[in-house]
PDB file of C-alpha atoms in Angstrom:
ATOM      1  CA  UNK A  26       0.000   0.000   0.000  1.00  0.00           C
ATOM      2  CA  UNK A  27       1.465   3.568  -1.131  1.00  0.00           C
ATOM      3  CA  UNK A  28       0.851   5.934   1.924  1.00  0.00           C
ATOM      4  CA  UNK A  29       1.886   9.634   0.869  1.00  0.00           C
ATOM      5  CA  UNK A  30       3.509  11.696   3.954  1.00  0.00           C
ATOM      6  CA  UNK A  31       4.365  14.705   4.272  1.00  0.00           C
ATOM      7  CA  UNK A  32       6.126  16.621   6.691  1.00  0.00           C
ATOM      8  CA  UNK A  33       6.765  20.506   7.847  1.00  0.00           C
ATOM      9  CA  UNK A  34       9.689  22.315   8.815  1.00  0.00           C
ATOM     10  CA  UNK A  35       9.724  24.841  11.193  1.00  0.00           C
ATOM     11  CA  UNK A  36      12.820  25.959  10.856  1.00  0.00           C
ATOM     12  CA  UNK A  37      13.425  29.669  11.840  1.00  0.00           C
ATOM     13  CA  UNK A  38      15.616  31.180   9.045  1.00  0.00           C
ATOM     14  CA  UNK A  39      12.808  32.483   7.025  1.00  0.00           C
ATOM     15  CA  UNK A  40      10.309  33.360   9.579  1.00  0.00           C
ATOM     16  CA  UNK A  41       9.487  34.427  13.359  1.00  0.00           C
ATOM     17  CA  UNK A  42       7.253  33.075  16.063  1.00  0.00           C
ATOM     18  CA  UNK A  43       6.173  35.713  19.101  1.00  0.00           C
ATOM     19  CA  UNK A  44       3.075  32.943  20.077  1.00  0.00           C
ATOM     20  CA  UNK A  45       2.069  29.912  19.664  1.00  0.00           C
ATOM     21  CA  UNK A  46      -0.628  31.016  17.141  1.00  0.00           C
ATOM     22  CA  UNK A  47       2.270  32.392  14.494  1.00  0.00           C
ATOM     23  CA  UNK A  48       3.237  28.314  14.366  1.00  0.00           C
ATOM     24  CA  UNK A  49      -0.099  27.495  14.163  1.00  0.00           C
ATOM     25  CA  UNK A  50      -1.021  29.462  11.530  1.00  0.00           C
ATOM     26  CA  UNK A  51       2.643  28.866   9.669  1.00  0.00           C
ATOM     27  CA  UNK A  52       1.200  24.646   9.721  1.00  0.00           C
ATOM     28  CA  UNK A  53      -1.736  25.261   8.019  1.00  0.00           C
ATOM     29  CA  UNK A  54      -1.127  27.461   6.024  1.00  0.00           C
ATOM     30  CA  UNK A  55       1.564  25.228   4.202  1.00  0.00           C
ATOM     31  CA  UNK A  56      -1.088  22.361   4.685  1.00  0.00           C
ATOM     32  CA  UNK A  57      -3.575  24.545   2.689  1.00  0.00           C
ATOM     33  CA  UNK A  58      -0.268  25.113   0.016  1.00  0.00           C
ATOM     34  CA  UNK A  59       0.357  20.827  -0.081  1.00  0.00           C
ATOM     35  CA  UNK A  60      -3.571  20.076   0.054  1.00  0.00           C
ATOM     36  CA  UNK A  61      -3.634  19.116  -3.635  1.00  0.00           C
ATOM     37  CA  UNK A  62      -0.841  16.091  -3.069  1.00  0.00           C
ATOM     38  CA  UNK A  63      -3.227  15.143  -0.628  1.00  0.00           C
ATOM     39  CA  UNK A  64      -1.253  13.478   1.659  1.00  0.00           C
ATOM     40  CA  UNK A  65      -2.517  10.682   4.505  1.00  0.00           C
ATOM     41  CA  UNK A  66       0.134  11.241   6.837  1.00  0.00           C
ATOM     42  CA  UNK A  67       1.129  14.524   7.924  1.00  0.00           C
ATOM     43  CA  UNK A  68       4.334  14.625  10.574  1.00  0.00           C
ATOM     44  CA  UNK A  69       5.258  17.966  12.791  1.00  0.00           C
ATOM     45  CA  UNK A  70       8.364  18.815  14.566  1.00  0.00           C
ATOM     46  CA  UNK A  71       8.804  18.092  18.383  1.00  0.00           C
ATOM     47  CA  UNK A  72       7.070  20.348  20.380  1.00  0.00           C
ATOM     48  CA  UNK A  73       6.013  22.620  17.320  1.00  0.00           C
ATOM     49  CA  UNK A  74       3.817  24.849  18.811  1.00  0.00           C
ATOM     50  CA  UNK A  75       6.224  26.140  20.811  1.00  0.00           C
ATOM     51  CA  UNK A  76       9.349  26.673  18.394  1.00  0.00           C
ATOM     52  CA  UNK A  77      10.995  30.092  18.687  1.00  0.00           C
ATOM     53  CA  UNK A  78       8.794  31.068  21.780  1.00  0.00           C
ATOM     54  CA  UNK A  79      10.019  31.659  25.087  1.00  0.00           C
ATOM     55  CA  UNK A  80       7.576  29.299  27.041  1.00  0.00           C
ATOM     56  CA  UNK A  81       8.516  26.538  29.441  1.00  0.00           C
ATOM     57  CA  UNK A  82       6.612  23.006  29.271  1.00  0.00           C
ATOM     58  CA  UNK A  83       5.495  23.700  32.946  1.00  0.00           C
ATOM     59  CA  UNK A  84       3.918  26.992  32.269  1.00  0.00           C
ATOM     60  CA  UNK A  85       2.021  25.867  29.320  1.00  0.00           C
ATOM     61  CA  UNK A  86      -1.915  26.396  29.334  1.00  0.00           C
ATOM     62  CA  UNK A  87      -3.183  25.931  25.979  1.00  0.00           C
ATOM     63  CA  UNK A  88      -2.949  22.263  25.501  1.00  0.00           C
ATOM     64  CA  UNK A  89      -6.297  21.941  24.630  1.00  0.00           C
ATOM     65  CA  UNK A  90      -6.589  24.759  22.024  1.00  0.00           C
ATOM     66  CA  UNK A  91      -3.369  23.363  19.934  1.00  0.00           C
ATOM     67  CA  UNK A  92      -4.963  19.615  20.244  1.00  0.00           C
ATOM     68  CA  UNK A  93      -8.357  21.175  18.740  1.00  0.00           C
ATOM     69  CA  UNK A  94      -6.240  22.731  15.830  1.00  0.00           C
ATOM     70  CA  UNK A  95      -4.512  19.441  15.132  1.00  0.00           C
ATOM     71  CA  UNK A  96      -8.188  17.998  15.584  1.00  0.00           C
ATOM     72  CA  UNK A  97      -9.707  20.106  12.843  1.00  0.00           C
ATOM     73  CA  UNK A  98      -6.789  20.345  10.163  1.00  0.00           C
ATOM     74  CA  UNK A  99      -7.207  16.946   9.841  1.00  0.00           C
ATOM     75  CA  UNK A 100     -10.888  16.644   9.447  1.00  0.00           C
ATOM     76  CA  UNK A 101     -10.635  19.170   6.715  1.00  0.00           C
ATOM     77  CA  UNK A 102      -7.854  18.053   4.690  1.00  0.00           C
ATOM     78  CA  UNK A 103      -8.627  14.131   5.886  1.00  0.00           C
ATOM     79  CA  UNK A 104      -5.261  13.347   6.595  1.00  0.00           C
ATOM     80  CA  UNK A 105      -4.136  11.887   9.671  1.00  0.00           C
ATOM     81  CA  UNK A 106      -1.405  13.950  12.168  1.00  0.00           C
ATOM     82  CA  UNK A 107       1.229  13.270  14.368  1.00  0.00           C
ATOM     83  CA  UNK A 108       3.229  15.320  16.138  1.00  0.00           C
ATOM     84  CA  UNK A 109       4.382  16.478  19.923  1.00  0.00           C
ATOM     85  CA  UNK A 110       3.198  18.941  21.542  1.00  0.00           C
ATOM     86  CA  UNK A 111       3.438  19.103  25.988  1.00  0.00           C
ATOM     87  CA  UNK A 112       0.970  17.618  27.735  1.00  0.00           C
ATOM     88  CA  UNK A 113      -0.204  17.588  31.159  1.00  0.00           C
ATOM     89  CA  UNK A 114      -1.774  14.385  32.690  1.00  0.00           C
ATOM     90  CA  UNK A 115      -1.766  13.460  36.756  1.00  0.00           C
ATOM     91  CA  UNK A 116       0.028  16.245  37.551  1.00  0.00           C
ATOM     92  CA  UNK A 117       2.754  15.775  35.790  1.00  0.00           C
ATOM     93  CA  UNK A 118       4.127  16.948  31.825  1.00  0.00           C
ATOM     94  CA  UNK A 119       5.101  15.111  29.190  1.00  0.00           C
ATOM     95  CA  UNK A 120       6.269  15.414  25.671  1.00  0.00           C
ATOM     96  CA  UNK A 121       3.768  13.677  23.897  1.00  0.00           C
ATOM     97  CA  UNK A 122       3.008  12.897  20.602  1.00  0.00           C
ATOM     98  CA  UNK A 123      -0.448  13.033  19.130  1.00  0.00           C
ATOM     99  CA  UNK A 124      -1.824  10.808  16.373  1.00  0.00           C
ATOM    100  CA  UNK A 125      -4.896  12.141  14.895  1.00  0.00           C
ATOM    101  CA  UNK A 126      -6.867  10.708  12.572  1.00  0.00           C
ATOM    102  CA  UNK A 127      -8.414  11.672   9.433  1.00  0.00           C
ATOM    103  CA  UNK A 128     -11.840  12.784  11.304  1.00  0.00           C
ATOM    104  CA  UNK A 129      -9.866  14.254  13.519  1.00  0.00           C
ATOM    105  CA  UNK A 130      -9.773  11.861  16.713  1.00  0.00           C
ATOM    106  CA  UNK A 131      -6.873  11.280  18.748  1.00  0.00           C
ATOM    107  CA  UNK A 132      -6.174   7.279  17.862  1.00  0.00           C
ATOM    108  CA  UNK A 133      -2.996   7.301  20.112  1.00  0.00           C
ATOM    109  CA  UNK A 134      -0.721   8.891  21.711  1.00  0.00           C
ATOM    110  CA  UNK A 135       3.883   8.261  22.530  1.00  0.00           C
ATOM    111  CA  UNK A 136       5.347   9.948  25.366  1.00  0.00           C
ATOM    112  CA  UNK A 137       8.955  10.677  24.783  1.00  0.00           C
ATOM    113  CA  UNK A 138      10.581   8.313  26.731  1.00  0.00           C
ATOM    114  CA  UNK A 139      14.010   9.902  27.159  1.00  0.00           C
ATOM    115  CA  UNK A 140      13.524  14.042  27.945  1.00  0.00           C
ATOM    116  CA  UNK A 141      16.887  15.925  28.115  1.00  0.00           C
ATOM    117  CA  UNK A 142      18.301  17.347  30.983  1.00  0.00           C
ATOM    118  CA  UNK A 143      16.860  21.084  29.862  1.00  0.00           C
ATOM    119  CA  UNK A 144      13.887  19.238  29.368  1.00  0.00           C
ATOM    120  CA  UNK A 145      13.306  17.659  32.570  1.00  0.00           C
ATOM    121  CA  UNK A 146      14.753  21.094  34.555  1.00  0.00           C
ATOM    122  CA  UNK A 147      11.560  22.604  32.883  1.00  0.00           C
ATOM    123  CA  UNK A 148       9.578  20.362  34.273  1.00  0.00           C
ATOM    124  CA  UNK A 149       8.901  17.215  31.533  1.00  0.00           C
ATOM    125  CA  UNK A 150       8.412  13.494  32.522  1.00  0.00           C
ATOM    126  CA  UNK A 151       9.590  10.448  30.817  1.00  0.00           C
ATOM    127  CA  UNK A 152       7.157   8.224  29.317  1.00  0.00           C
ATOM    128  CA  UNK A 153       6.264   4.521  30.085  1.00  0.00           C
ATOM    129  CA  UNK A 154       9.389   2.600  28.618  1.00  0.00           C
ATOM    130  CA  UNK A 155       6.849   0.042  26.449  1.00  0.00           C
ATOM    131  CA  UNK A 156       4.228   2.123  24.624  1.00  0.00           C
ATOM    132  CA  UNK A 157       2.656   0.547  21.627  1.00  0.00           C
ATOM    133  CA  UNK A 158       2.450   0.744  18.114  1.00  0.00           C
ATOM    134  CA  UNK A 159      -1.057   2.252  16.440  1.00  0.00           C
ATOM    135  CA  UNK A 160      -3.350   0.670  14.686  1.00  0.00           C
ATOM    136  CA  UNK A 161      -4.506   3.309  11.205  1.00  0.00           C
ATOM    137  CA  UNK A 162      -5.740   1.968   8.095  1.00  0.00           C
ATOM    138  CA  UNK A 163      -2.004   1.577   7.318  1.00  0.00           C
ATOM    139  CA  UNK A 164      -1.381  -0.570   9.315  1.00  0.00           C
ATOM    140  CA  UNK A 165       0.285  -0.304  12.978  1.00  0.00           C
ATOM    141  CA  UNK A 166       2.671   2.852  13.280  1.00  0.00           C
ATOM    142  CA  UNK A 167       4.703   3.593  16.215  1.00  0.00           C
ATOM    143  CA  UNK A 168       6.706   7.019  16.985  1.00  0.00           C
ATOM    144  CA  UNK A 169       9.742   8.203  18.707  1.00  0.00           C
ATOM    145  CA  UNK A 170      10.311  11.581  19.801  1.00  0.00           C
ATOM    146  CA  UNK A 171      14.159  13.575  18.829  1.00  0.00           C
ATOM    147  CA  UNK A 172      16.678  11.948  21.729  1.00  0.00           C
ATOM    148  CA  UNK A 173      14.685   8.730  21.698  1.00  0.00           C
ATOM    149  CA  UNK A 174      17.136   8.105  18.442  1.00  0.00           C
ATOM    150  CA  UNK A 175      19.773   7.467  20.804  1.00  0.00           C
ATOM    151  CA  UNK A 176      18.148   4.124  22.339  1.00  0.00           C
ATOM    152  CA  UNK A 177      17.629   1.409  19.452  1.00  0.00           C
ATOM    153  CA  UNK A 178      16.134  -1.118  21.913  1.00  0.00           C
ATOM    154  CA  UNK A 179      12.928   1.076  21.800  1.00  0.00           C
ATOM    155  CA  UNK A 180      12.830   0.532  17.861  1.00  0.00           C
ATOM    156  CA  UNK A 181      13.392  -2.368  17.658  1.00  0.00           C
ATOM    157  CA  UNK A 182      10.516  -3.195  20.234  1.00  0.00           C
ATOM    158  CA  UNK A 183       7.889  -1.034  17.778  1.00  0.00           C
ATOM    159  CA  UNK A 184       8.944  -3.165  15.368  1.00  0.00           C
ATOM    160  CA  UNK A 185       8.448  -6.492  16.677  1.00  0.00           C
ATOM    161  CA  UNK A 186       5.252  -5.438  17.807  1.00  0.00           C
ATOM    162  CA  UNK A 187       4.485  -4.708  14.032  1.00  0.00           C
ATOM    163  CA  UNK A 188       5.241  -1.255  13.779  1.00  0.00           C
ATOM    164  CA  UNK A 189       5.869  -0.846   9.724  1.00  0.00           C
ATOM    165  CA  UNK A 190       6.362   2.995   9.860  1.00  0.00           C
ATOM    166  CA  UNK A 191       7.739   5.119  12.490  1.00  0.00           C
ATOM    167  CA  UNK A 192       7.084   8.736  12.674  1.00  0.00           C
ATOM    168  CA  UNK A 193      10.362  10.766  14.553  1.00  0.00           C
ATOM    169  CA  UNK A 194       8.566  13.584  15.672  1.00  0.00           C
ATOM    170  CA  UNK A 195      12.085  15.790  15.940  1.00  0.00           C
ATOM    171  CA  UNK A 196      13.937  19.019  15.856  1.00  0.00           C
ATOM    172  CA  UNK A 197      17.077  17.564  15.547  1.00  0.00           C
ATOM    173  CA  UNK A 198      16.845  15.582  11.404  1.00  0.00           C
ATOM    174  CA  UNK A 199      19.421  12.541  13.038  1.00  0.00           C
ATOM    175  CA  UNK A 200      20.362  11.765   9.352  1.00  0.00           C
ATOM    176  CA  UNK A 201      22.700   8.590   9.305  1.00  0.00           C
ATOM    177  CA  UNK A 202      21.289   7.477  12.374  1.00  0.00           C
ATOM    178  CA  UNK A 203      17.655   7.278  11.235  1.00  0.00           C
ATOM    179  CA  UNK A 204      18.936   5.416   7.630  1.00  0.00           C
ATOM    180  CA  UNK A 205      20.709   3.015   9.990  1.00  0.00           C
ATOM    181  CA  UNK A 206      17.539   2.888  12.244  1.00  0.00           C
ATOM    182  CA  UNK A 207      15.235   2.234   9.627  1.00  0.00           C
ATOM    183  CA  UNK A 208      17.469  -0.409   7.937  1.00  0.00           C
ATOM    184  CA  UNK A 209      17.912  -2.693  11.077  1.00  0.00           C
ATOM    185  CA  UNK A 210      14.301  -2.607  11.957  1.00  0.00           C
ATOM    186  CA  UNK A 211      12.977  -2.895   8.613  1.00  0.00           C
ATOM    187  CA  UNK A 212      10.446  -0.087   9.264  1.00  0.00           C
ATOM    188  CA  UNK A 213      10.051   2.990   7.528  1.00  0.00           C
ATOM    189  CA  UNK A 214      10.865   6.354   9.232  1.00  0.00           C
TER     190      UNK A 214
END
């Protein structure tokens, strides 16, 4: 099956961010410019929201608002979305990454499983060390989030638990490593 993703840079060197909303509005508005590949998988930066504004994963408030965006950009372009954004559960923050689908329901979710040391000074939790893969119409995809390249074990384990396609929801693009990765694992990434 030929699944079409696409995938958005954020990069700073052409533009600014003073909120969250300028990111927002920079994804869909190059999802309105790709609309007419019509892709089925669409995959976001770490943390994206929050690239090139000064806000710490503890003080975050609008989790909700950037899930509802995510929510409906995929209903109207039908394509499903992954990406991390910071989410708070018991008390606690993680890095999380998102999968919605093409009617815009969260179908699963990854928690990065190893935060830097910046990361976890501001405040974010590492995830569960065995999250699973998720079931689309696909088949099962799993995700890792930037530093999580660093630990192969973790790939490997999507993998054998049928993971075909793994979506690296990163700033950092890991280049050799992820070739290697997806090689090894026989997954795509």
């Amino acid at each position: 099956m030929k699944v079409k993703v696409a995938t958005i840079s954020m990069a700073l060197e052409y533009r600014k961010a003073n909120k969250v909303e300028d990111n927002l509005k920079y994804v869909e508005d190059l999802m309105e410019e790709i609309k007419d590949i019509k892709p089925d998988i669409l995959a976001l930066p770490e943390v994206f929201p929050y690239i090139g504004v000064p806000v710490k994963a503890r003080d975050f408030q609008d989790i909700e608002e950037v899930k509802a965006f995510l929510s409906e950009l995929a209903k109207k372009h039908q394509v499903y979305i992954g990406g991390s954004i910071y989410d708070r559960r018991e008390g606690k923050v993680f890095n999380t990454c998102f999968l919605f689908n093409r009617k815009g329901k969260i179908v699963g979710k990854y928690d990065k499983i190893h935060p830097t040391e910046p990361e976890m000074e501001d405040g974010v939790y590492p995830g569960a060390e065995e999250q699973e893969p998720i079931d689309t119409e696909f088949g099962k995809i799993g995700f890792q989030i930037c530093f999580d390249a660093n630990w192969h074990l973790y790939w490997k384990k999507l993998a054998d638990k049928g993971a075909k396609m793994i979506i690296f929801s990163s700033a950092y693009p890991a280049g050799r490593i992820l070739n290697s990765i997806a090689l090894l694992n026989n997954v795509y990434v």
